[in-house]
Every structure is written in C-alpha cells, then in structure tokens.
Coordinates of C-alpha atoms in Angstrom, one line a residue:
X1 CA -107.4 -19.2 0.1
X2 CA -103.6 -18.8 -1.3
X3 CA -105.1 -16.0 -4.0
X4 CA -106.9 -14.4 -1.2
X5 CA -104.0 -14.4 0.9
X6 CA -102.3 -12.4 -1.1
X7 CA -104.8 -10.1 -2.3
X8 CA -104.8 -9.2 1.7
X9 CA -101.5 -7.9 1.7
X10 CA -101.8 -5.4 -1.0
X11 CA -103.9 -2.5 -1.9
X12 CA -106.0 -1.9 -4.4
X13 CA -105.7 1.5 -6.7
X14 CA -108.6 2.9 -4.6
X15 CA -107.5 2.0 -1.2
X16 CA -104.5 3.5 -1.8
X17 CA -105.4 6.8 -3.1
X18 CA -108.5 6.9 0.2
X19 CA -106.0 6.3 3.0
X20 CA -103.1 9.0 1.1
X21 CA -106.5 11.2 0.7
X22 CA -107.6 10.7 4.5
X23 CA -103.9 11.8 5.9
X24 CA -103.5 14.7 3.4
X25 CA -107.1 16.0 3.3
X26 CA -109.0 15.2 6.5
X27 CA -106.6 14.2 9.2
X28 CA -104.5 16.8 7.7
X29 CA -101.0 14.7 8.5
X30 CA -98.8 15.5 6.1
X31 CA -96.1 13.8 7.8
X32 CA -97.8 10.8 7.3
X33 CA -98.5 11.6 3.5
X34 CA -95.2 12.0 2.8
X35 CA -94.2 8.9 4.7
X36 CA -96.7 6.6 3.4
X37 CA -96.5 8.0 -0.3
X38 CA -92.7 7.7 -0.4
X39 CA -92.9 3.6 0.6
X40 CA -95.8 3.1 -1.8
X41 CA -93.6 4.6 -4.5
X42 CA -90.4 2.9 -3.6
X43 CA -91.2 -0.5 -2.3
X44 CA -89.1 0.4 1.2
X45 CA -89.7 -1.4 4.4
X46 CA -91.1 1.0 7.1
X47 CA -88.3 1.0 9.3
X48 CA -85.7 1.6 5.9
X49 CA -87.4 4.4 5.0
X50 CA -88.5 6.2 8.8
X51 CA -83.9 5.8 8.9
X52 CA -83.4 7.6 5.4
X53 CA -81.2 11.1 6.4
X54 CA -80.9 13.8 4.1
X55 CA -77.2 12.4 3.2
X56 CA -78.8 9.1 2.0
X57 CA -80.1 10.7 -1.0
X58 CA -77.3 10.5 -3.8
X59 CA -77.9 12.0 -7.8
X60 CA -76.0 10.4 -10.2
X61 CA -75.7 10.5 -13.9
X62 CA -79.2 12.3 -13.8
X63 CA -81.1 9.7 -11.0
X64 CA -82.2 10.1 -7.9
X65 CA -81.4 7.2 -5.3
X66 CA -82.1 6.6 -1.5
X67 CA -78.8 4.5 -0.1
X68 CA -80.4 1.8 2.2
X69 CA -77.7 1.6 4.8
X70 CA -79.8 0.9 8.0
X71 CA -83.1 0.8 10.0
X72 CA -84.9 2.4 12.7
X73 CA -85.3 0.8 15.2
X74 CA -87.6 0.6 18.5
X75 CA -86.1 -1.0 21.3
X76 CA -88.0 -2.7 24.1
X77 CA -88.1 -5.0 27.0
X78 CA -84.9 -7.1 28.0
X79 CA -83.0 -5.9 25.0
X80 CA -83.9 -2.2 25.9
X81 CA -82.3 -3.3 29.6
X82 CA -79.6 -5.3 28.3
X83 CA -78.2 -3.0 26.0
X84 CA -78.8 0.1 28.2
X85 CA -79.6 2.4 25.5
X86 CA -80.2 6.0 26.1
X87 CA -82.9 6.4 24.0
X88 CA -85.7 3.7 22.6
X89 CA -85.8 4.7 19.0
X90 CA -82.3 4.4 17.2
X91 CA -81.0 4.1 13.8
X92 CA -79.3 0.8 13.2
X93 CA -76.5 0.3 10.9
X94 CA -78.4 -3.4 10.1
X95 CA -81.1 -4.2 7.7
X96 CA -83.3 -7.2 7.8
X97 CA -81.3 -9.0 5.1
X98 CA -77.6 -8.7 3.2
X99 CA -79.2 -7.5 0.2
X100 CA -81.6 -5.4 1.9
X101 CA -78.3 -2.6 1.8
X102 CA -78.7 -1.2 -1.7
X103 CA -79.2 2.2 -3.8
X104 CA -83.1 2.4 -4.8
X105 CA -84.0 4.1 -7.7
X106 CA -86.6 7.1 -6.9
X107 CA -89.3 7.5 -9.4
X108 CA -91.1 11.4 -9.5
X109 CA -93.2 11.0 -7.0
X110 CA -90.3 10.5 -4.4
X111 CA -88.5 12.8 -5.7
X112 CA -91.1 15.0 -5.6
X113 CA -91.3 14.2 -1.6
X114 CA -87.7 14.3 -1.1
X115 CA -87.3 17.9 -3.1
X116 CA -89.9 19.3 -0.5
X117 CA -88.1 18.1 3.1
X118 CA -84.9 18.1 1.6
X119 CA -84.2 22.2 2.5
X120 CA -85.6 21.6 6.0
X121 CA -83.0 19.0 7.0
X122 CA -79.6 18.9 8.1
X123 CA -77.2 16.1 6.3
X124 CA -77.4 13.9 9.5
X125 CA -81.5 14.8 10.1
X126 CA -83.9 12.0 9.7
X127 CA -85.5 12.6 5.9
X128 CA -89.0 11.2 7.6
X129 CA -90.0 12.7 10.8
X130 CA -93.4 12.4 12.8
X131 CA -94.2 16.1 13.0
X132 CA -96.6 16.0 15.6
X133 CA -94.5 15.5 18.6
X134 CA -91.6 16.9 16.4
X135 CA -89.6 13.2 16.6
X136 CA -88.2 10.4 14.8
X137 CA -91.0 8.0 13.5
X138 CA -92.1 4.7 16.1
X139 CA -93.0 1.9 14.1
X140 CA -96.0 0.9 16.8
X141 CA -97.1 4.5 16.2
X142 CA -97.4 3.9 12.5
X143 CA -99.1 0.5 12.9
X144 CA -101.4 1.8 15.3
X145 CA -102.5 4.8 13.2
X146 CA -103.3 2.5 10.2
X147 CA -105.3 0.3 11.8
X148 CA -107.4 3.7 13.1
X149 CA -107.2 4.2 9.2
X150 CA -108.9 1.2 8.4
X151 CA -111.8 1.2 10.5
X152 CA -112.7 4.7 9.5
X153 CA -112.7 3.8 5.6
X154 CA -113.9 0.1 6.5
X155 CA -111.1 -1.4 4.4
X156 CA -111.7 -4.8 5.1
X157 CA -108.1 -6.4 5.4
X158 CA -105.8 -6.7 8.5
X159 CA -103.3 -3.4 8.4
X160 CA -99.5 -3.7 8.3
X161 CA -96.5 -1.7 7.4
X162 CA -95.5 -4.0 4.6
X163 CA -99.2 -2.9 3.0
X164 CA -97.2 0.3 0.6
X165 CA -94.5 -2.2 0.0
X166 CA -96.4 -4.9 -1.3
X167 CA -98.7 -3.0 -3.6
X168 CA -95.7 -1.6 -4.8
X169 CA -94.5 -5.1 -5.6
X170 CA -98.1 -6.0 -7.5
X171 CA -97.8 -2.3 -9.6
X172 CA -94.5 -3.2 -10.4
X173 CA -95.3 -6.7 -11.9
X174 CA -98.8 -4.9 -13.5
X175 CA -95.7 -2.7 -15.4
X176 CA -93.7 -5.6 -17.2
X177 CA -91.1 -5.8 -14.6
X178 CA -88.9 -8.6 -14.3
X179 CA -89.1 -10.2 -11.0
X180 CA -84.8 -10.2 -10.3
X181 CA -85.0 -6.9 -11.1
X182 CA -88.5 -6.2 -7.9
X183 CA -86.4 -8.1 -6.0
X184 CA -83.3 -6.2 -6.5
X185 CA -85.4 -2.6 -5.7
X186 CA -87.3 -3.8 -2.7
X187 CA -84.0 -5.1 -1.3
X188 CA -84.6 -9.1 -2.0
X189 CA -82.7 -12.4 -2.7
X190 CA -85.7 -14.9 -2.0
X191 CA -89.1 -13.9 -0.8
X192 CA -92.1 -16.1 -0.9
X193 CA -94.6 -13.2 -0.6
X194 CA -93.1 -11.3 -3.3
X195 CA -93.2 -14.8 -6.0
X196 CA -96.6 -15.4 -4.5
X197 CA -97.2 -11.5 -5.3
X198 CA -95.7 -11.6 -9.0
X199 CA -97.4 -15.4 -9.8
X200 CA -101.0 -14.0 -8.7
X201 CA -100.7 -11.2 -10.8
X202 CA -99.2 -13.1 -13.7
X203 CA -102.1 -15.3 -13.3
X204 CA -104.6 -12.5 -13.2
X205 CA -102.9 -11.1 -16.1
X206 CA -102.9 -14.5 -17.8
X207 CA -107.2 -14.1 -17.8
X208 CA -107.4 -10.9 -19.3
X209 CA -104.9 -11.9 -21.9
X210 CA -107.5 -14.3 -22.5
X211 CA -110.4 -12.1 -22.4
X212 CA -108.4 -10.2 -25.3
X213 CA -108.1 -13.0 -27.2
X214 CA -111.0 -14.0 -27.3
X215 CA -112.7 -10.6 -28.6
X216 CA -109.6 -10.3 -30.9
X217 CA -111.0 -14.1 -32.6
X218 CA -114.2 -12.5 -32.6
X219 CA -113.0 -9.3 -34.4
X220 CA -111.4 -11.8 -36.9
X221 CA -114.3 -14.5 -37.7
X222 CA -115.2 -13.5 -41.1

C-alpha cells in the first residue's frame, strides 16, 4: 500500500509527456505548458513558481537560477475579511518552510522557458501568467484544470499540484542524486514524501541491479 502510495504522487515518463502534449498541442495552452514544464523541470511548489518575477532570475558564473523569495497566494474566507485585502491573489514574501527561500538551479529546459517570457516582462511582472484572462495564476484554477486533464487521458491517480514536483524528486533520484542535495533544490530540510520517494526508487533500482547481475553471472558461467 506504502509503494503504491507513492507511485500515486508521481508521474510516470508517459504521463508526463501526454498531459505537456494535451496543453501544448490540443488545448493549445501554452501558458499552462510553460507553467507545468517549468515545475516538472525544477522541482518548485506551484505557488513558488506562479510568484517567480522576471527579477527573480539571477546568472551567475555561467548558471541560471530562480531566487525563491515568496509565494502566491489566494486568499479566502475570514482571512480574506480579516486582513481586508484589495485583491484575492497576492504575492507573499513567505514560503511554506525556512529553507524553502533558496537559489534553484535551472536546467535547459527552464531556461529554455524563461529565455522565451523573459522579453515580454517587466522586472516586477509575474514570470508565469494565466494568459487566458491575461492575470496572475489561481492555484484552484490550476488544480481544477488538472483534474479536467486527468479524466480526458484516464490517468488513473488523484491530481495535485505537487504531481511536477514529485516526479521531479523520482527523476532526480533515477539520475544518481544525493538526497541532501534533492532536498536542498526542491527547498527541503525534512520531508517524508520525498525519503519515501528516493527509498522506493532506491528499492526499485535495487531489482534491476539485480536483474543485471544476474545476466552478468550468466554471461560469466563458463
């Protein structure tokens, strides 16, 4: 039940590549694309990477980093009242966690993204924007687009925001990389999800290695 668990709250290669295909090629989103790809290649919460501005996106020494310094957030209900806020949607100067502020490292892909909205934003313009009614992103939107996502390519697992970041967590572990250093990207100090992530795939890693092994004794019995 644990390994399916987890299995739940990633995607697979092909998953992946059929939701980024729907948005681009049949719904014809490209906001979402962008969006969507950008997490998947960065391991960002939703709600880091809808409050990334253009001035959040520092080069140095030849790399490409987004500075995590906030959130978007939606307000609502009696902390909408309370606060009195002019406007539902605002950017946050807090993060889910302490180690959640950070510098993460953008691989081609992103920077690829970033190189193409870059020269249609101002410094203090949202990177991500939903292009549609020409705003700043809603996470409920997002959550309720995916699930319409799902059902149309009958991927059998319950949607969420966190689905981009996780996969990115397993593709990470897949690569070789050391877990301090996933944690240290995706804006971690301690996460179950993401040692229950980079155990299952150490342990499905742990079978082929066997699987090799074997064929290799094979290869060798003379």
């Amino acid at each position: 039940k644990e390994r399916e668990r987890v299995e739940n709250k990633c995607l697979t290669d092909e998953e992946l590549r059929a939701i980024l295909g729907y948005v681009k090629y049949i719904a014809n989103r490209p906001d979402y694309y962008y969006l969507f790809k950008f997490t998947a290649s960065t391991g960002m919460r939703i709600d880091e990477a809808t409050g990334i501005l253009k001035k959040n996106i520092i080069k140095k020494n030849g790399i490409t980093y987004a500075k995590v310094e906030g959130t978007q957030e939606y307000r609502y209900g009696e902390l909408y009242k309370k606060e009195k806020q002019t406007k539902r949607n605002v950017k946050s100067d807090h993060t889910k966690t302490k180690s959640s502020y950070r510098m993460v490292q953008l691989n081609k892909s992103a920077c690829k993204i970033v190189n193409n909205l870059m020269p249609f934003r101002k410094d203090n313009d949202h990177l991500f924007i939903n292009s549609y009614f020409k705003n700043v992103w809603n996470v409920y939107t997002i959550l309720s687009y995916l699930k319409t996502i799902d059902r149309k390519l009958g991927i059998a697992k319950q949607p969420t925001t966190h689905f981009f970041r996780h996969t990115y967590i397993s593709k990470m572990v897949e690569l070789g990389t050391p877990l301090n250093v996933i944690m240290a990207q995706v804006g971690q100090k301690n996460s179950s999800i993401t040692r229950d992530i980079y155990t299952h795939v150490t342990e499905r890693e742990m079978k082929l290695l066997h699987y090799n092994l074997s064929q290799y004794d094979a290869d060798i019995d003379i």
